[in-house]
Amino acid sequence: MTFGEIAQRRLHEIAACSQAGDGVTRLPFTPEHRAALDQIRGWMEAAGLQVHMDAAATLIGRYAGPEGSKTLLIGSHQDSVPGGGRYDGIMGIALACLALEKIRRDGHAPACSVEVLAFADEEGVRFPTALLGPRVLAGTFDAAALALPDRDGVTLGAALAGFGGDPARLEALRRDPSDVLGYLEVHIEQGPVLERRGAAVGVVTGICGIERNAIRFAGETGHAGTVPMADRRDALVAASRFIAAVSEQAGQTNSIRATVGSISVHPDAVNAIPDRADFPLEVRSVSDQARQGFTEEMRALGNRIAGDAGLSFEMTRTYVQPAVSCDPELSAALVAAVEQGGAAAVTLPSGATHDASAMSDLCPIAMLFLRCRGGLSHHPDEYASAADMGAALDALVHVLMSSGPGQ
Ligand code: HGY
Ligand code: MN
Ligand code: MN
């Protein structure tokens, strides 16, 4: 079996660590997470790594390099979205372990110390927060998040402690940047660019920023059969006009992605005029300036639409994550590694965010993307080929065997 085929087999096996249903559903601090860590521990041990789980429930496999050598961190996340695919996150952990296993099998050793990091929670699906592991290492984790509850009222802190983590020892996990060479993340592209360019892998230039705002249109309810159309202050009609306009204006520029992924209506009755419509507006861009400008334009638009219809409009920021650039030197090492395989390296921005977004507060970051069939991700049919995983593995081995980027 090729290393790409071994990777495919391991990802098939670990996909079973999931709640029942289509695709992979593996949320943090659950039995599925525990079963997955058992398999990842096996991957790390097969690569000859020293394995432990830290207080943030990040499983860490360490190769201690030459005395005094700095550490190159390579990782991604073990968790998935509900009904997700077999590659998002977990493939980056599998390929990092296999690259080190390949080096070991070839009788070689990395030029620096290396740690493979299997982070617990990147998607932020179970709790209204995310990136616990990388934020703890970078020293940017806000301990207030430990009190945030999931849908069953279980707090992040309780779930972490129940899983074997230790909320009281998170601060001690902060890394000294001077010990760290950088952070590499290998990830499925989750978009169509590499497939359209006919490229197996690509080097990421930057990771988009995200801003989420809670939006409310409020009007007046009434009987669906007796209130004349001209007299209505219908919150759902105003929200619909707004959402359609957001999509149309975002479509006029390639630098913005704007999404309304859910909506709730009150009183939510078939024969009553809605007096409230509440929904999140998510805006993403690799340019923070473009994102902020677009978001403010949407605020003005919402006020206009509400004002014209005699309704009120509220827009409250609930989440923001700035865009981050990938480190030129670390990215150049990835480009050289890709090109040693004979292919010209394709470079591209990431419209998805990653653990690397948070790791950029600790150290230089770089990402290697793999071709994603049909650009389909956060979906059971997500797919990366064994051959493309082999190409990514070869590039990783090349980087690990080089003089240790930034040594
Ligand atoms: O939302 C994202 O971009 C990532 O998949 N969590
Ligand atoms: Mn994801
Ligand atoms: Mn991901």
GROMACS .gro file of C-alpha atoms in nm, residues 93-406:
model
  314
   93ILE     CA    1  -0.362   1.499   1.157
   94ALA     CA    2  -0.341   1.170   0.966
   95LEU     CA    3  -0.099   1.307   0.704
   96ALA     CA    4   0.126   1.466   0.966
   97CYS     CA    5   0.156   1.132   1.150
   98LEU     CA    6   0.217   0.942   0.827
   99ALA     CA    7   0.484   1.187   0.709
  100LEU     CA    8   0.676   1.128   1.033
  101GLU     CA    9   0.616   0.753   1.006
  102LYS     CA   10   0.754   0.756   0.651
  103ILE     CA   11   1.065   0.948   0.761
  104ARG     CA   12   1.117   0.698   1.044
  105ARG     CA   13   1.065   0.396   0.815
  106ASP     CA   14   1.322   0.543   0.572
  107GLY     CA   15   1.572   0.552   0.859
  108HIS     CA   16   1.585   0.931   0.863
  109ALA     CA   17   1.489   1.195   1.120
  110PRO     CA   18   1.337   1.545   1.096
  111ALA     CA   19   1.578   1.836   1.106
  112CYS     CA   20   1.398   1.985   1.408
  113SER     CA   21   1.168   1.885   1.691
  114VAL     CA   22   0.812   1.826   1.574
  115GLU     CA   23   0.475   1.809   1.747
  116VAL     CA   24   0.156   1.679   1.588
  117LEU     CA   25  -0.151   1.846   1.744
  118ALA     CA   26  -0.500   1.694   1.731
  119PHE     CA   27  -0.721   1.984   1.846
  120ALA     CA   28  -1.056   1.905   2.008
  121ASP     CA   29  -1.289   2.178   1.882
  122GLU     CA   30  -1.243   2.391   1.570
  123GLU     CA   31  -1.595   2.394   1.428
  124GLY     CA   32  -1.762   2.562   1.726
  125VAL     CA   33  -2.075   2.353   1.666
  126ARG     CA   34  -2.137   2.223   2.018
  127PHE     CA   35  -2.052   2.545   2.205
  128PRO     CA   36  -2.089   2.910   2.087
  129THR     CA   37  -1.712   2.941   2.079
  130ALA     CA   38  -1.428   2.760   1.903
  131LEU     CA   39  -1.054   2.711   1.868
  132LEU     CA   40  -1.000   2.622   2.237
  133GLY     CA   41  -0.677   2.429   2.171
  134PRO     CA   42  -0.488   2.675   1.952
  135ARG     CA   43  -0.605   2.975   2.156
  136VAL     CA   44  -0.473   2.816   2.475
  137LEU     CA   45  -0.132   2.755   2.314
  138ALA     CA   46  -0.128   3.112   2.180
  139GLY     CA   47  -0.239   3.260   2.515
  140THR     CA   48  -0.549   3.421   2.360
  141PHE     CA   49  -0.816   3.197   2.514
  142ASP     CA   50  -1.082   3.387   2.710
  143ALA     CA   51  -1.160   3.180   3.022
  144ALA     CA   52  -1.511   3.329   3.026
  145ALA     CA   53  -1.586   3.089   2.740
  146LEU     CA   54  -1.569   2.800   2.987
  147ALA     CA   55  -1.910   2.907   3.118
  148LEU     CA   56  -2.076   2.887   2.776
  149PRO     CA   57  -2.337   2.608   2.763
  150ASP     CA   58  -2.421   2.366   2.487
  151ARG     CA   59  -2.785   2.298   2.387
  152ASP     CA   60  -2.821   2.065   2.688
  153GLY     CA   61  -2.687   2.323   2.932
  154VAL     CA   62  -2.351   2.151   2.976
  155THR     CA   63  -2.079   2.417   2.998
  156LEU     CA   64  -1.755   2.400   2.802
  157GLY     CA   65  -1.563   2.379   3.131
  158ALA     CA   66  -1.771   2.086   3.261
  159ALA     CA   67  -1.748   1.898   2.932
  160LEU     CA   68  -1.371   1.952   2.917
  161ALA     CA   69  -1.319   1.837   3.276
  162GLY     CA   70  -1.548   1.538   3.225
  163PHE     CA   71  -1.340   1.439   2.923
  164GLY     CA   72  -1.014   1.442   3.120
  165GLY     CA   73  -0.904   1.797   3.046
  166ASP     CA   74  -0.839   2.051   3.322
  167PRO     CA   75  -0.991   2.401   3.291
  168ALA     CA   76  -0.774   2.518   3.583
  169ARG     CA   77  -0.452   2.439   3.393
  170LEU     CA   78  -0.525   2.595   3.058
  171GLU     CA   79  -0.319   2.908   3.119
  172ALA     CA   80  -0.007   2.697   3.191
  173LEU     CA   81  -0.026   2.556   2.837
  174ARG     CA   82   0.075   2.884   2.677
  175ARG     CA   83   0.381   2.827   2.454
  176ASP     CA   84   0.692   3.044   2.442
  177PRO     CA   85   0.706   3.174   2.082
  178SER     CA   86   1.087   3.157   2.090
  179ASP     CA   87   1.061   2.776   2.117
  180VAL     CA   88   0.838   2.747   1.811
  181LEU     CA   89   0.950   2.747   1.447
  182GLY     CA   90   0.597   2.779   1.316
  183TYR     CA   91   0.268   2.599   1.260
  184LEU     CA   92   0.178   2.403   0.947
  185GLU     CA   93  -0.172   2.283   0.868
  186VAL     CA   94  -0.263   2.044   0.589
  187HIS     CA   95  -0.633   2.066   0.502
  188ILE     CA   96  -0.879   1.980   0.227
  189GLU     CA   97  -0.949   2.296   0.026
  190GLN     CA   98  -1.326   2.283   0.080
  191GLY     CA   99  -1.364   2.473  -0.246
  192PRO     CA  100  -1.329   2.420  -0.624
  193VAL     CA  101  -1.008   2.610  -0.711
  194LEU     CA  102  -0.748   2.330  -0.712
  195GLU     CA  103  -0.980   2.095  -0.901
  196ARG     CA  104  -1.041   2.365  -1.166
  197ARG     CA  105  -0.664   2.429  -1.188
  198GLY     CA  106  -0.591   2.055  -1.215
  199ALA     CA  107  -0.365   2.074  -0.909
  200ALA     CA  108  -0.339   1.806  -0.637
  201VAL     CA  109  -0.217   2.053  -0.375
  202GLY     CA  110  -0.189   2.428  -0.326
  203VAL     CA  111  -0.021   2.670  -0.087
  204VAL     CA  112  -0.248   2.908   0.105
  205THR     CA  113  -0.173   3.283   0.093
  206GLY     CA  114  -0.409   3.393   0.371
  207ILE     CA  115  -0.713   3.290   0.575
  208CYS     CA  116  -1.031   3.495   0.562
  209GLY     CA  117  -1.165   3.692   0.854
  210ILE     CA  118  -1.519   3.644   0.984
  211GLU     CA  119  -1.772   3.880   1.137
  212ARG     CA  120  -2.112   3.762   1.267
  213ASN     CA  121  -2.396   3.998   1.365
  214ALA     CA  122  -2.732   3.911   1.523
  215ILE     CA  123  -3.005   4.090   1.329
  216ARG     CA  124  -3.367   4.163   1.430
  217PHE     CA  125  -3.648   4.317   1.226
  218ALA     CA  126  -3.945   4.402   1.451
  219GLY     CA  127  -4.292   4.511   1.332
  220GLU     CA  128  -4.648   4.427   1.437
  221THR     CA  129  -4.836   4.101   1.441
  222GLY     CA  130  -5.200   4.069   1.343
  223HIS     CA  131  -5.461   3.842   1.189
  224ALA     CA  132  -5.344   3.705   0.852
  225GLY     CA  133  -5.698   3.732   0.714
  226THR     CA  134  -5.819   4.070   0.837
  227VAL     CA  135  -5.523   4.312   0.823
  228PRO     CA  136  -5.509   4.479   0.478
  229MET     CA  137  -5.175   4.429   0.301
  230ALA     CA  138  -5.109   4.804   0.290
  231ASP     CA  139  -5.143   4.830   0.668
  232ARG     CA  140  -4.898   4.559   0.758
  233ARG     CA  141  -4.560   4.590   0.934
  234ASP     CA  142  -4.446   4.238   0.849
  235ALA     CA  143  -4.101   4.156   0.996
  236LEU     CA  144  -4.045   3.851   0.777
  237VAL     CA  145  -4.116   4.039   0.453
  238ALA     CA  146  -3.863   4.307   0.552
  239ALA     CA  147  -3.608   4.044   0.654
  240SER     CA  148  -3.658   3.865   0.322
  241ARG     CA  149  -3.596   4.187   0.128
  242PHE     CA  150  -3.282   4.246   0.334
  243ILE     CA  151  -3.143   3.893   0.294
  244ALA     CA  152  -3.200   3.897  -0.082
  245ALA     CA  153  -3.024   4.234  -0.107
  246VAL     CA  154  -2.727   4.113   0.102
  247SER     CA  155  -2.677   3.817  -0.132
  248GLU     CA  156  -2.713   4.033  -0.442
  249GLN     CA  157  -2.463   4.297  -0.320
  250ALA     CA  158  -2.210   4.036  -0.198
  251GLY     CA  159  -2.233   3.876  -0.542
  252GLN     CA  160  -2.114   4.199  -0.701
  253THR     CA  161  -1.767   4.165  -0.547
  254ASN     CA  162  -1.537   3.861  -0.533
  255SER     CA  163  -1.387   3.968  -0.203
  256ILE     CA  164  -1.697   3.910   0.012
  257ARG     CA  165  -1.889   3.599   0.118
  258ALA     CA  166  -2.213   3.682   0.303
  259THR     CA  167  -2.444   3.418   0.445
  260VAL     CA  168  -2.765   3.395   0.647
  261GLY     CA  169  -2.766   3.034   0.764
  262SER     CA  170  -3.068   3.030   0.993
  263ILE     CA  171  -3.375   3.240   1.085
  264SER     CA  172  -3.639   3.241   1.359
  265VAL     CA  173  -3.981   3.408   1.328
  266HIS     CA  174  -4.232   3.515   1.594
  267PRO     CA  175  -4.511   3.422   1.653
  268ASP     CA  176  -4.431   3.158   1.390
  269ALA     CA  177  -4.796   3.082   1.314
  270VAL     CA  178  -4.941   3.018   0.970
  271ASN     CA  179  -5.226   3.266   1.024
  272ALA     CA  180  -5.042   3.545   1.206
  273ILE     CA  181  -4.835   3.829   1.060
  274PRO     CA  182  -4.472   3.795   1.187
  275ASP     CA  183  -4.377   4.074   1.425
  276ARG     CA  184  -4.018   3.956   1.471
  277ALA     CA  185  -3.753   3.799   1.247
  278ASP     CA  186  -3.416   3.712   1.404
  279PHE     CA  187  -3.115   3.578   1.213
  280PRO     CA  188  -2.732   3.581   1.207
  281LEU     CA  189  -2.552   3.758   0.922
  282GLU     CA  190  -2.204   3.615   0.859
  283VAL     CA  191  -1.960   3.815   0.643
  284ARG     CA  192  -1.618   3.679   0.543
  285SER     CA  193  -1.326   3.829   0.349
  286VAL     CA  194  -0.948   3.798   0.330
  287SER     CA  195  -0.958   4.181   0.360
  288ASP     CA  196  -1.070   4.306   0.703
  289GLN     CA  197  -1.129   4.649   0.550
  290ALA     CA  198  -1.361   4.508   0.282
  291ARG     CA  199  -1.545   4.299   0.542
  292GLN     CA  200  -1.596   4.595   0.777
  293GLY     CA  201  -1.707   4.822   0.491
  294PHE     CA  202  -1.959   4.570   0.360
  295THR     CA  203  -2.099   4.504   0.707
  296GLU     CA  204  -2.157   4.878   0.765
  297GLU     CA  205  -2.327   4.906   0.424
  298MET     CA  206  -2.561   4.624   0.532
  299ARG     CA  207  -2.638   4.809   0.856
  300ALA     CA  208  -2.743   5.117   0.656
  301LEU     CA  209  -2.946   4.898   0.420
  302GLY     CA  210  -3.127   4.731   0.709
  303ASN     CA  211  -3.217   5.067   0.861
  304ARG     CA  212  -3.350   5.188   0.523
  305ILE     CA  213  -3.564   4.879   0.463
  306ALA     CA  214  -3.701   4.890   0.818
  307GLY     CA  215  -3.763   5.266   0.806
  308ASP     CA  216  -3.953   5.245   0.474
  309ALA     CA  217  -4.185   4.979   0.623
  310GLY     CA  218  -4.233   5.134   0.966
  311LEU     CA  219  -4.035   4.861   1.142
  312SER     CA  220  -3.733   4.867   1.377
  313PHE     CA  221  -3.392   4.721   1.288
  314GLU     CA  222  -3.119   4.600   1.530
  315MET     CA  223  -2.774   4.465   1.437
  316THR     CA  224  -2.539   4.347   1.714
  317ARG     CA  225  -2.191   4.202   1.658
  318THR     CA  226  -2.159   3.855   1.815
  319TYR     CA  227  -1.827   3.726   1.673
  320VAL     CA  228  -1.525   3.860   1.491
  321GLN     CA  229  -1.206   3.687   1.377
  322PRO     CA  230  -0.956   3.896   1.179
  323ALA     CA  231  -0.807   3.775   0.852
  324VAL     CA  232  -0.455   3.636   0.882
  325SER     CA  233  -0.170   3.617   0.629
  326CYS     CA  234   0.045   3.307   0.593
  327ASP     CA  235   0.415   3.347   0.671
  328PRO     CA  236   0.620   3.408   0.354
  329GLU     CA  237   0.920   3.199   0.466
  330LEU     CA  238   0.718   2.900   0.584
  331SER     CA  239   0.500   2.923   0.272
  332ALA     CA  240   0.810   2.938   0.053
  333ALA     CA  241   0.926   2.612   0.215
  334LEU     CA  242   0.591   2.459   0.119
  335VAL     CA  243   0.618   2.596  -0.238
  336ALA     CA  244   0.968   2.449  -0.273
  337ALA     CA  245   0.842   2.117  -0.135
  338VAL     CA  246   0.550   2.109  -0.380
  339GLU     CA  247   0.774   2.205  -0.672
  340GLN     CA  248   1.031   1.938  -0.589
  341GLY     CA  249   0.754   1.703  -0.695
  342GLY     CA  250   0.767   1.859  -1.041
  343ALA     CA  251   0.442   2.060  -1.031
  344ALA     CA  252   0.422   2.439  -1.024
  345ALA     CA  253   0.275   2.538  -0.689
  346VAL     CA  254  -0.072   2.690  -0.708
  347THR     CA  255  -0.135   2.957  -0.442
  348LEU     CA  256  -0.482   3.053  -0.317
  349PRO     CA  257  -0.666   3.221  -0.025
  350SER     CA  258  -0.878   3.026   0.221
  351GLY     CA  259  -1.248   3.115   0.247
  352ALA     CA  260  -1.277   2.875   0.538
  353THR     CA  261  -1.117   2.946   0.874
  354HIS     CA  262  -0.889   2.700   1.048
  355ASP     CA  263  -0.695   2.628   1.366
  356ALA     CA  264  -0.414   2.811   1.190
  357SER     CA  265  -0.618   3.132   1.221
  358ALA     CA  266  -0.570   3.119   1.600
  359MET     CA  267  -0.217   2.976   1.587
  360SER     CA  268  -0.109   3.289   1.398
  361ASP     CA  269  -0.117   3.469   1.736
  362LEU     CA  270   0.161   3.238   1.856
  363CYS     CA  271   0.389   3.186   1.557
  364PRO     CA  272   0.428   3.203   1.178
  365ILE     CA  273   0.170   2.986   1.001
  366ALA     CA  274   0.143   2.818   0.662
  367MET     CA  275  -0.116   2.588   0.507
  368LEU     CA  276  -0.114   2.324   0.236
  369PHE     CA  277  -0.449   2.255   0.067
  370LEU     CA  278  -0.552   1.933  -0.104
  371ARG     CA  279  -0.787   1.915  -0.402
  372CYS     CA  280  -1.150   1.871  -0.295
  373ARG     CA  281  -1.377   1.678  -0.535
  374GLY     CA  282  -1.647   1.914  -0.663
  375GLY     CA  283  -1.543   2.164  -0.396
  376LEU     CA  284  -1.785   1.978  -0.169
  377SER     CA  285  -1.721   2.000   0.206
  378HIS     CA  286  -1.919   2.002   0.531
  379HIS     CA  287  -2.101   1.722   0.349
  380PRO     CA  288  -2.094   1.339   0.361
  381ASP     CA  289  -1.960   1.321   0.002
  382GLU     CA  290  -1.647   1.525   0.077
  383TYR     CA  291  -1.352   1.349  -0.092
  384ALA     CA  292  -0.974   1.370  -0.138
  385SER     CA  293  -0.791   1.102  -0.337
  386ALA     CA  294  -0.515   0.873  -0.209
  387ALA     CA  295  -0.289   1.001  -0.488
  388ASP     CA  296  -0.338   1.363  -0.379
  389MET     CA  297  -0.276   1.266  -0.017
  390GLY     CA  298   0.044   1.099  -0.133
  391ALA     CA  299   0.153   1.422  -0.301
  392ALA     CA  300   0.079   1.618   0.017
  393LEU     CA  301   0.271   1.364   0.224
  394ASP     CA  302   0.576   1.396   0.000
  395ALA     CA  303   0.567   1.774   0.036
  396LEU     CA  304   0.537   1.745   0.416
  397VAL     CA  305   0.831   1.502   0.430
  398HIS     CA  306   1.036   1.745   0.222
  399VAL     CA  307   0.962   2.033   0.461
  400LEU     CA  308   1.037   1.821   0.769
  401MET     CA  309   1.365   1.698   0.623
  402SER     CA  310   1.479   2.042   0.510
  403SER     CA  311   1.701   2.239   0.741
  404GLY     CA  312   1.393   2.306   0.950
  405PRO     CA  313   1.234   2.624   0.817
  406GLY     CA  314   1.351   2.924   1.013
   0.00000   0.00000   0.00000
